Amino acid sequence: MKKYLWLMLAGLIIAFIWGNSLQPAVESESLSIFGANLVKTIFEFCHFHVSIGVLDHVVRKLAHFTEFALQGFLIYKSLSMFRVRNGVKIAIIIGILTAIIDETIQLSVPGRSSQISDVILDTAGAATGACISYLFALKHK
């Protein structure tokens, strides 16, 4: 039963990723600006000043990397629960496919664009998450 929970969580993160890509640019931008302003407030409290434009870019890229790292982690965990071999490789391939579909979705959304650099960043996130999940599995054997 537990293995189906992991599989469901992996499916939910993919739905979350694609759902975010369906948001028009205005909505997506307002969410990242909110995050950037939050980080800016924390930085200013520490007397460290960074422009909102730089923070917005960093917040967006970190969000991409993090959601795909979570996907890679959950996909590997799901595959390992079903005793699938080559789980890290498969999780990375699924990450690449998810990223390509994600960027393709954005082509049809007003104000959004598709970038190969995002596919690369997303793939790096998925690979990182899958490797972390693999290392956790090794540690707990």
N, CA and C atoms as an extended XYZ file, in Angstrom:
423
Properties=species:S:1:pos:R:3:atomname:S:1:resname:S:1:resid:I:1 pbc="F F F"
N         0.823       -1.207        0.000 N   MET     1
C         0.000        0.000        0.000 CA  MET     1
C         0.864        1.267        0.000 C   MET     1
N         1.989        1.221        0.766 N   LYS     2
C         2.871        2.376        0.854 CA  LYS     2
C         3.445        2.762       -0.511 C   LYS     2
N         3.717        1.741       -1.331 N   LYS     3
C         4.322        2.040       -2.629 CA  LYS     3
C         3.380        2.844       -3.517 C   LYS     3
N         2.090        2.643       -3.352 N   TYR     4
C         1.121        3.407       -4.147 CA  TYR     4
C         1.028        4.852       -3.663 C   TYR     4
N         1.276        5.058       -2.376 N   LEU     5
C         1.301        6.421       -1.835 CA  LEU     5
C         2.448        7.203       -2.471 C   LEU     5
N         3.634        6.574       -2.553 N   TRP     6
C         4.784        7.242       -3.169 CA  TRP     6
C         4.515        7.547       -4.637 C   TRP     6
N         3.890        6.611       -5.313 N   LEU     7
C         3.548        6.802       -6.720 CA  LEU     7
C         2.551        7.953       -6.887 C   LEU     7
N         1.576        8.025       -5.994 N   MET     8
C         0.588        9.100       -6.038 CA  MET     8
C         1.254       10.461       -5.786 C   MET     8
N         2.170       10.510       -4.806 N   LEU     9
C         2.880       11.764       -4.526 CA  LEU     9
C         3.714       12.208       -5.728 C   LEU     9
N         4.347       11.240       -6.394 N   ALA    10
C         5.127       11.561       -7.597 CA  ALA    10
C         4.216       12.132       -8.681 C   ALA    10
N         3.052       11.536       -8.850 N   GLY    11
C         2.087       12.045       -9.830 CA  GLY    11
C         1.590       13.433       -9.472 C   GLY    11
N         1.389       13.679       -8.183 N   LEU    12
C         0.909       14.994       -7.735 CA  LEU    12
C         1.938       16.094       -7.992 C   LEU    12
N         3.217       15.789       -7.798 N   ILE    13
C         4.222       16.830       -8.043 CA  ILE    13
C         4.304       17.150       -9.533 C   ILE    13
N         4.129       16.141      -10.379 N   ILE    14
C         4.109       16.405      -11.827 CA  ILE    14
C         2.898       17.268      -12.180 C   ILE    14
N         1.747       16.962      -11.594 N   ALA    15
C         0.543       17.774      -11.829 CA  ALA    15
C         0.762       19.204      -11.338 C   ALA    15
N         1.435       19.355      -10.196 N   PHE    16
C         1.740       20.680       -9.647 CA  PHE    16
C         2.640       21.461      -10.610 C   PHE    16
N         3.673       20.792      -11.109 N   ILE    17
C         4.607       21.431      -12.044 CA  ILE    17
C         3.867       21.915      -13.289 C   ILE    17
N         3.095       21.016      -13.885 N   TRP    18
C         2.378       21.384      -15.109 CA  TRP    18
C         1.278       22.404      -14.826 C   TRP    18
N         0.662       22.323      -13.658 N   GLY    19
C        -0.357       23.305      -13.281 CA  GLY    19
C         0.226       24.708      -13.196 C   GLY    19
N         1.431       24.813      -12.637 N   ASN    20
C         2.094       26.120      -12.570 CA  ASN    20
C         2.393       26.661      -13.961 C   ASN    20
N         2.714       25.776      -14.889 N   SER    21
C         3.021       26.213      -16.253 CA  SER    21
C         1.791       26.698      -16.998 C   SER    21
N         0.633       26.286      -16.559 N   LEU    22
C        -0.615       26.725      -17.192 CA  LEU    22
C        -1.047       28.118      -16.734 C   LEU    22
N        -0.375       28.656      -15.701 N   GLN    23
C        -0.716       29.998      -15.219 CA  GLN    23
C        -0.236       31.043      -16.225 C   GLN    23
N        -1.083       32.018      -16.528 N   PRO    24
C        -0.634       33.119      -17.391 CA  PRO    24
C         0.554       33.842      -16.758 C   PRO    24
N         1.340       34.501      -17.576 N   ALA    25
C         2.556       35.173      -17.117 CA  ALA    25
C         2.293       36.128      -15.957 C   ALA    25
N         1.178       36.850      -16.000 N   VAL    26
C         0.866       37.835      -14.951 CA  VAL    26
C         0.739       37.150      -13.597 C   VAL    26
N         0.015       36.031      -13.544 N   GLU    27
C        -0.159       35.302      -12.283 CA  GLU    27
C         1.160       34.702      -11.813 C   GLU    27
N         1.901       34.111      -12.724 N   SER    28
C         3.181       33.496      -12.385 CA  SER    28
C         4.155       34.543      -11.856 C   SER    28
N         4.171       35.692      -12.518 N   GLU    29
C         5.071       36.766      -12.118 CA  GLU    29
C         4.716       37.312      -10.743 C   GLU    29
N         3.431       37.467      -10.455 N   SER    30
C         3.041       38.013       -9.152 CA  SER    30
C         3.441       37.068       -8.023 C   SER    30
N         3.380       35.774       -8.261 N   LEU    31
C         3.786       34.807       -7.247 CA  LEU    31
C         5.293       34.863       -7.007 C   LEU    31
N         6.078       34.951       -8.071 N   SER    32
C         7.529       35.003       -7.889 CA  SER    32
C         7.966       36.341       -7.294 C   SER    32
N         7.288       37.425       -7.651 N   ILE    33
C         7.604       38.730       -7.052 CA  ILE    33
C         7.310       38.698       -5.552 C   ILE    33
N         6.216       38.039       -5.172 N   PHE    34
C         5.898       37.886       -3.746 CA  PHE    34
C         7.054       37.183       -3.030 C   PHE    34
N         7.535       36.083       -3.609 N   GLY    35
C         8.655       35.344       -3.019 CA  GLY    35
C         9.920       36.181       -2.977 C   GLY    35
N        10.178       36.913       -4.049 N   ALA    36
C        11.368       37.759       -4.111 CA  ALA    36
C        11.301       38.870       -3.070 C   ALA    36
N        10.127       39.469       -2.884 N   ASN    37
C         9.975       40.517       -1.864 CA  ASN    37
C        10.183       39.965       -0.461 C   ASN    37
N         9.735       38.754       -0.231 N   LEU    38
C         9.940       38.110        1.067 CA  LEU    38
C        11.434       37.916        1.326 C   LEU    38
N        12.149       37.411        0.333 N   VAL    39
C        13.595       37.214        0.463 CA  VAL    39
C        14.297       38.560        0.622 C   VAL    39
N        13.857       39.567       -0.135 N   LYS    40
C        14.453       40.910       -0.051 CA  LYS    40
C        14.305       41.484        1.356 C   LYS    40
N        13.146       41.281        1.968 N   THR    41
C        12.915       41.757        3.336 CA  THR    41
C        13.900       41.110        4.303 C   THR    41
N        14.104       39.827        4.147 N   ILE    42
C        15.049       39.111        5.013 CA  ILE    42
C        16.466       39.620        4.776 C   ILE    42
N        16.852       39.794        3.509 N   PHE    43
C        18.185       40.302        3.190 CA  PHE    43
C        18.396       41.703        3.756 C   PHE    43
N        17.396       42.570        3.605 N   GLU    44
C        17.525       43.939        4.107 CA  GLU    44
C        17.644       43.962        5.623 C   GLU    44
N        16.964       43.058        6.289 N   PHE    45
C        17.083       42.946        7.748 CA  PHE    45
C        18.532       42.638        8.132 C   PHE    45
N        19.214       41.883        7.278 N   CYS    46
C        20.618       41.517        7.507 CA  CYS    46
C        21.577       42.535        6.882 C   CYS    46
N        21.040       43.684        6.444 N   HIS    47
C        21.820       44.766        5.827 CA  HIS    47
C        22.533       44.311        4.556 C   HIS    47
N        21.855       43.476        3.778 N   PHE    48
C        22.383       43.002        2.500 CA  PHE    48
C        21.386       43.417        1.434 C   PHE    48
N        21.830       44.228        0.486 N   HIS    49
C        20.906       44.783       -0.501 CA  HIS    49
C        21.104       44.147       -1.883 C   HIS    49
N        20.006       43.644       -2.425 N   VAL    50
C        19.994       43.029       -3.753 CA  VAL    50
C        18.758       43.553       -4.470 C   VAL    50
N        18.878       43.795       -5.768 N   SER    51
C        17.731       44.316       -6.515 CA  SER    51
C        16.629       43.263       -6.609 C   SER    51
N        15.400       43.734       -6.683 N   ILE    52
C        14.247       42.837       -6.773 CA  ILE    52
C        14.297       42.031       -8.072 C   ILE    52
N        14.852       42.618       -9.130 N   GLY    53
C        14.971       41.906      -10.401 CA  GLY    53
C        15.875       40.684      -10.295 C   GLY    53
N        17.004       40.857       -9.616 N   VAL    54
C        17.931       39.734       -9.410 CA  VAL    54
C        17.273       38.675       -8.539 C   VAL    54
N        16.652       39.113       -7.453 N   LEU    55
C        15.995       38.158       -6.553 CA  LEU    55
C        14.860       37.421       -7.245 C   LEU    55
N        14.100       38.123       -8.073 N   ASP    56
C        12.998       37.477       -8.789 CA  ASP    56
C        13.531       36.361       -9.681 C   ASP    56
N        14.610       36.645      -10.387 N   HIS    57
C        15.218       35.636      -11.268 CA  HIS    57
C        15.706       34.431      -10.457 C   HIS    57
N        16.390       34.701       -9.361 N   VAL    58
C        16.916       33.621       -8.514 CA  VAL    58
C        15.776       32.801       -7.911 C   VAL    58
N        14.727       33.472       -7.431 N   VAL    59
C        13.576       32.761       -6.852 CA  VAL    59
C        12.933       31.856       -7.898 C   VAL    59
N        12.759       32.352       -9.103 N   ARG    60
C        12.158       31.541      -10.183 CA  ARG    60
C        13.001       30.301      -10.479 C   ARG    60
N        14.303       30.492      -10.605 N   LYS    61
C        15.182       29.373      -10.946 CA  LYS    61
C        15.267       28.372       -9.790 C   LYS    61
N        15.318       28.865       -8.564 N   LEU    62
C        15.325       27.955       -7.409 CA  LEU    62
C        14.023       27.171       -7.308 C   LEU    62
N        12.923       27.809       -7.650 N   ALA    63
C        11.629       27.115       -7.633 CA  ALA    63
C        11.629       25.985       -8.656 C   ALA    63
N        12.122       26.264       -9.854 N   HIS    64
C        12.239       25.227      -10.891 CA  HIS    64
C        13.066       24.054      -10.374 C   HIS    64
N        14.254       24.367       -9.893 N   PHE    65
C        15.171       23.327       -9.439 CA  PHE    65
C        14.552       22.515       -8.302 C   PHE    65
N        13.944       23.196       -7.348 N   THR    66
C        13.393       22.527       -6.168 CA  THR    66
C        12.223       21.616       -6.509 C   THR    66
N        11.292       22.087       -7.324 N   GLU    67
C        10.144       21.234       -7.642 CA  GLU    67
C        10.571       20.009       -8.447 C   GLU    67
N        11.570       20.150       -9.298 N   PHE    68
C        12.054       18.991      -10.050 CA  PHE    68
C        12.924       18.080       -9.178 C   PHE    68
N        13.625       18.651       -8.196 N   ALA    69
C        14.365       17.809       -7.249 CA  ALA    69
C        13.385       16.949       -6.453 C   ALA    69
N        12.286       17.545       -6.041 N   LEU    70
C        11.258       16.785       -5.330 CA  LEU    70
C        10.685       15.703       -6.235 C   LEU    70
N        10.460       16.040       -7.488 N   GLN    71
C         9.958       15.041       -8.432 CA  GLN    71
C        10.952       13.884       -8.565 C   GLN    71
N        12.228       14.193       -8.766 N   GLY    72
C        13.244       13.146       -8.897 CA  GLY    72
C        13.309       12.260       -7.670 C   GLY    72
N        13.222       12.885       -6.496 N   PHE    73
C        13.233       12.140       -5.235 CA  PHE    73
C        12.052       11.174       -5.173 C   PHE    73
N        10.861       11.694       -5.452 N   LEU    74
C         9.642       10.880       -5.355 CA  LEU    74
C         9.575        9.795       -6.431 C   LEU    74
N        10.030       10.103       -7.634 N   ILE    75
C        10.028        9.098       -8.701 CA  ILE    75
C        10.978        7.957       -8.336 C   ILE    75
N        12.191        8.302       -7.887 N   TYR    76
C        13.126        7.238       -7.502 CA  TYR    76
C        12.551        6.404       -6.360 C   TYR    76
N        11.996        7.065       -5.358 N   LYS    77
C        11.413        6.339       -4.218 CA  LYS    77
C        10.302        5.411       -4.699 C   LYS    77
N         9.444        5.892       -5.577 N   SER    78
C         8.362        5.065       -6.130 CA  SER    78
C         8.922        3.852       -6.858 C   SER    78
N         9.904        4.085       -7.707 N   LEU    79
C        10.496        2.990       -8.476 CA  LEU    79
C        11.158        1.964       -7.560 C   LEU    79
N        11.828        2.457       -6.519 N   SER    80
C        12.493        1.525       -5.603 CA  SER    80
C        11.480        0.698       -4.815 C   SER    80
N        10.328        1.281       -4.510 N   MET    81
C         9.285        0.536       -3.799 CA  MET    81
C         8.737       -0.596       -4.669 C   MET    81
N         8.760       -0.403       -5.985 N   PHE    82
C         8.320       -1.444       -6.917 CA  PHE    82
C         9.501       -2.313       -7.375 C   PHE    82
N        10.669       -2.095       -6.756 N   ARG    83
C        11.895       -2.850       -7.044 CA  ARG    83
C        12.314       -2.772       -8.522 C   ARG    83
N        12.169       -1.600       -9.096 N   VAL    84
C        12.573       -1.365      -10.484 CA  VAL    84
C        14.076       -1.089      -10.507 C   VAL    84
N        14.785       -1.752      -11.400 N   ARG    85
C        16.229       -1.520      -11.541 CA  ARG    85
C        16.483       -0.211      -12.288 C   ARG    85
N        17.667        0.326      -12.110 N   ASN    86
C        18.082        1.569      -12.783 CA  ASN    86
C        17.161        2.735      -12.442 C   ASN    86
N        16.727        2.778      -11.195 N   GLY    87
C        15.780        3.806      -10.764 CA  GLY    87
C        16.263        5.227      -10.957 C   GLY    87
N        17.560        5.472      -10.702 N   VAL    88
C        18.081        6.836      -10.861 CA  VAL    88
C        18.001        7.255      -12.325 C   VAL    88
N        18.440        6.374      -13.220 N   LYS    89
C        18.391        6.697      -14.654 CA  LYS    89
C        16.952        6.938      -15.115 C   LYS    89
N        16.058        6.073      -14.694 N   ILE    90
C        14.654        6.217      -15.103 CA  ILE    90
C        14.060        7.507      -14.537 C   ILE    90
N        14.388        7.818      -13.274 N   ALA    91
C        13.883        9.056      -12.660 CA  ALA    91
C        14.391       10.282      -13.419 C   ALA    91
N        15.638       10.236      -13.866 N   ILE    92
C        16.195       11.355      -14.636 CA  ILE    92
C        15.509       11.461      -15.997 C   ILE    92
N        15.289       10.329      -16.649 N   ILE    93
C        14.591       10.344      -17.946 CA  ILE    93
C        13.179       10.901      -17.788 C   ILE    93
N        12.482       10.485      -16.733 N   ILE    94
C        11.138       11.024      -16.472 CA  ILE    94
C        11.226       12.522      -16.195 C   ILE    94
N        12.281       12.948      -15.495 N   GLY    95
C        12.497       14.374      -15.246 CA  GLY    95
C        12.692       15.155      -16.533 C   GLY    95
N        13.481       14.600      -17.452 N   ILE    96
C        13.700       15.253      -18.753 CA  ILE    96
C        12.378       15.373      -19.512 C   ILE    96
N        11.634       14.274      -19.557 N   LEU    97
C        10.351       14.289      -20.277 CA  LEU    97
C         9.367       15.270      -19.644 C   LEU    97
N         9.324       15.290      -18.314 N   THR    98
C         8.440       16.233      -17.618 CA  THR    98
C         8.834       17.668      -17.949 C   THR    98
N        10.145       17.937      -17.967 N   ALA    99
C        10.636       19.288      -18.264 CA  ALA    99
C        10.309       19.701      -19.697 C   ALA    99
N        10.477       18.783      -20.637 N   ILE   100
C        10.166       19.098      -22.041 CA  ILE   100
C         8.673       19.383      -22.204 C   ILE   100
N         7.851       18.545      -21.591 N   ILE   101
C         6.399       18.777      -21.658 CA  ILE   101
C         6.046       20.092      -20.971 C   ILE   101
N         6.694       20.358      -19.839 N   ASP   102
C         6.458       21.599      -19.089 CA  ASP   102
C         6.741       22.826      -19.955 C   ASP   102
N         7.876       22.826      -20.620 N   GLU   103
C         8.231       23.962      -21.473 CA  GLU   103
C         7.320       24.044      -22.697 C   GLU   103
N         6.872       22.914      -23.198 N   THR   104
C         5.936       22.896      -24.328 CA  THR   104
C         4.587       23.475      -23.918 C   THR   104
N         4.134       23.143      -22.713 N   ILE   105
C         2.879       23.702      -22.192 CA  ILE   105
C         2.959       25.227      -22.179 C   ILE   105
N         4.100       25.749      -21.743 N   GLN   106
C         4.250       27.201      -21.615 CA  GLN   106
C         4.144       27.925      -22.957 C   GLN   106
N         4.436       27.233      -24.041 N   LEU   107
C         4.325       27.856      -25.369 CA  LEU   107
C         2.895       28.269      -25.694 C   LEU   107
N         1.925       27.578      -25.098 N   SER   108
C         0.518       27.874      -25.404 CA  SER   108
C        -0.131       28.811      -24.385 C   SER   108
N         0.644       29.283      -23.415 N   VAL   109
C         0.095       30.140      -22.360 CA  VAL   109
C         0.467       31.596      -22.644 C   VAL   109
N        -0.522       32.505      -22.582 N   PRO   110
C        -0.257       33.925      -22.868 CA  PRO   110
C         0.878       34.501      -22.013 C   PRO   110
N         1.830       35.121      -22.698 N   GLY   111
C         2.929       35.791      -22.012 CA  GLY   111
C         4.058       34.878      -21.562 C   GLY   111
N         3.915       33.577      -21.759 N   ARG   112
C         4.953       32.639      -21.323 CA  ARG   112
C         5.817       32.252      -22.516 C   ARG   112
N         7.010       31.776      -22.222 N   SER   113
C         7.912       31.312      -23.277 CA  SER   113
C         8.557       30.006      -22.831 C   SER   113
N         9.260       29.398      -23.748 N   SER   114
C         9.927       28.130      -23.485 CA  SER   114
C        11.429       28.348      -23.589 C   SER   114
N        12.185       27.786      -22.637 N   GLN   115
C        13.634       27.970      -22.664 CA  GLN   115
C        14.338       26.633      -22.455 C   GLN   115
N        15.300       26.351      -23.299 N   ILE   116
C        16.081       25.124      -23.160 CA  ILE   116
C        16.868       25.150      -21.850 C   ILE   116
N        17.263       26.342      -21.408 N   SER   117
C        18.004       26.446      -20.143 CA  SER   117
C        17.149       25.969      -18.969 C   SER   117
N        15.836       26.167      -19.051 N   ASP   118
C        14.956       25.660      -17.997 CA  ASP   118
C        14.880       24.135      -18.025 C   ASP   118
N        14.892       23.549      -19.219 N   VAL   119
C        14.897       22.080      -19.319 CA  VAL   119
C        16.170       21.532      -18.676 C   VAL   119
N        17.292       22.191      -18.929 N   ILE   120
C        18.568       21.753      -18.349 CA  ILE   120
C        18.539       21.897      -16.829 C   ILE   120
N        18.067       23.044      -16.340 N   LEU   121
C        17.976       23.271      -14.898 CA  LEU   121
C        17.026       22.268      -14.242 C   LEU   121
N        15.879       22.040      -14.869 N   ASP   122
C        14.901       21.090      -14.337 CA  ASP   122
C        15.480       19.678      -14.290 C   ASP   122
N        16.208       19.304      -15.326 N   THR   123
C        16.839       17.982      -15.369 CA  THR   123
C        17.880       17.850      -14.259 C   THR   123
N        18.643       18.912      -14.038 N   ALA   124
C        19.621       18.898      -12.942 CA  ALA   124
C        18.915       18.728      -11.598 C   ALA   124
N        17.776       19.384      -11.440 N   GLY   125
C        17.000       19.225      -10.208 CA  GLY   125
C        16.511       17.802      -10.038 C   GLY   125
N        15.960       17.219      -11.108 N   ALA   126
C        15.462       15.839      -11.047 CA  ALA   126
C        16.599       14.872      -10.733 C   ALA   126
N        17.754       15.079      -11.354 N   ALA   127
C        18.909       14.213      -11.098 CA  ALA   127
C        19.373       14.335       -9.650 C   ALA   127
N        19.400       15.557       -9.135 N   THR   128
C        19.800       15.775       -7.749 CA  THR   128
C        18.839       15.078       -6.791 C   THR   128
N        17.547       15.254       -7.015 N   GLY   129
C        16.549       14.613       -6.157 CA  GLY   129
C        16.626       13.101       -6.206 C   GLY   129
N        16.806       12.543       -7.404 N   ALA   130
C        16.912       11.086       -7.553 CA  ALA   130
C        18.150       10.562       -6.834 C   ALA   130
N        19.268       11.271       -6.964 N   CYS   131
C        20.502       10.845       -6.292 CA  CYS   131
C        20.379       10.936       -4.772 C   CYS   131
N        19.742       11.976       -4.283 N   ILE   132
C        19.525       12.097       -2.835 CA  ILE   132
C        18.660       10.951       -2.337 C   ILE   132
N        17.603       10.636       -3.062 N   SER   133
C        16.725        9.528       -2.685 CA  SER   133
C        17.498        8.206       -2.698 C   SER   133
N        18.340        8.022       -3.702 N   TYR   134
C        19.177        6.824       -3.801 CA  TYR   134
C        20.109        6.725       -2.593 C   TYR   134
N        20.743        7.839       -2.225 N   LEU   135
C        21.657        7.843       -1.078 CA  LEU   135
C        20.918        7.544        0.225 C   LEU   135
N        19.708        8.085        0.381 N   PHE   136
C        18.891        7.750        1.555 CA  PHE   136
C        18.615        6.250        1.596 C   PHE   136
N        18.295        5.684        0.446 N   ALA   137
C        17.999        4.246        0.375 CA  ALA   137
C        19.230        3.421        0.752 C   ALA   137
N        20.406        3.843        0.296 N   LEU   138
C        21.640        3.131        0.651 CA  LEU   138
C        21.902        3.192        2.150 C   LEU   138
N        21.680        4.361        2.714 N   LYS   139
C        21.944        4.562        4.146 CA  LYS   139
C        21.016        3.714        5.008 C   LYS   139
N        19.806        3.491        4.554 N   HIS   140
C        18.817        2.784        5.365 CA  HIS   140
C        18.683        1.310        5.017 C   HIS   140
N        19.668        0.756        4.314 N   LYS   141
C        19.639       -0.685        4.006 CA  LYS   141
C        20.189       -1.487        5.145 C   LYS   141
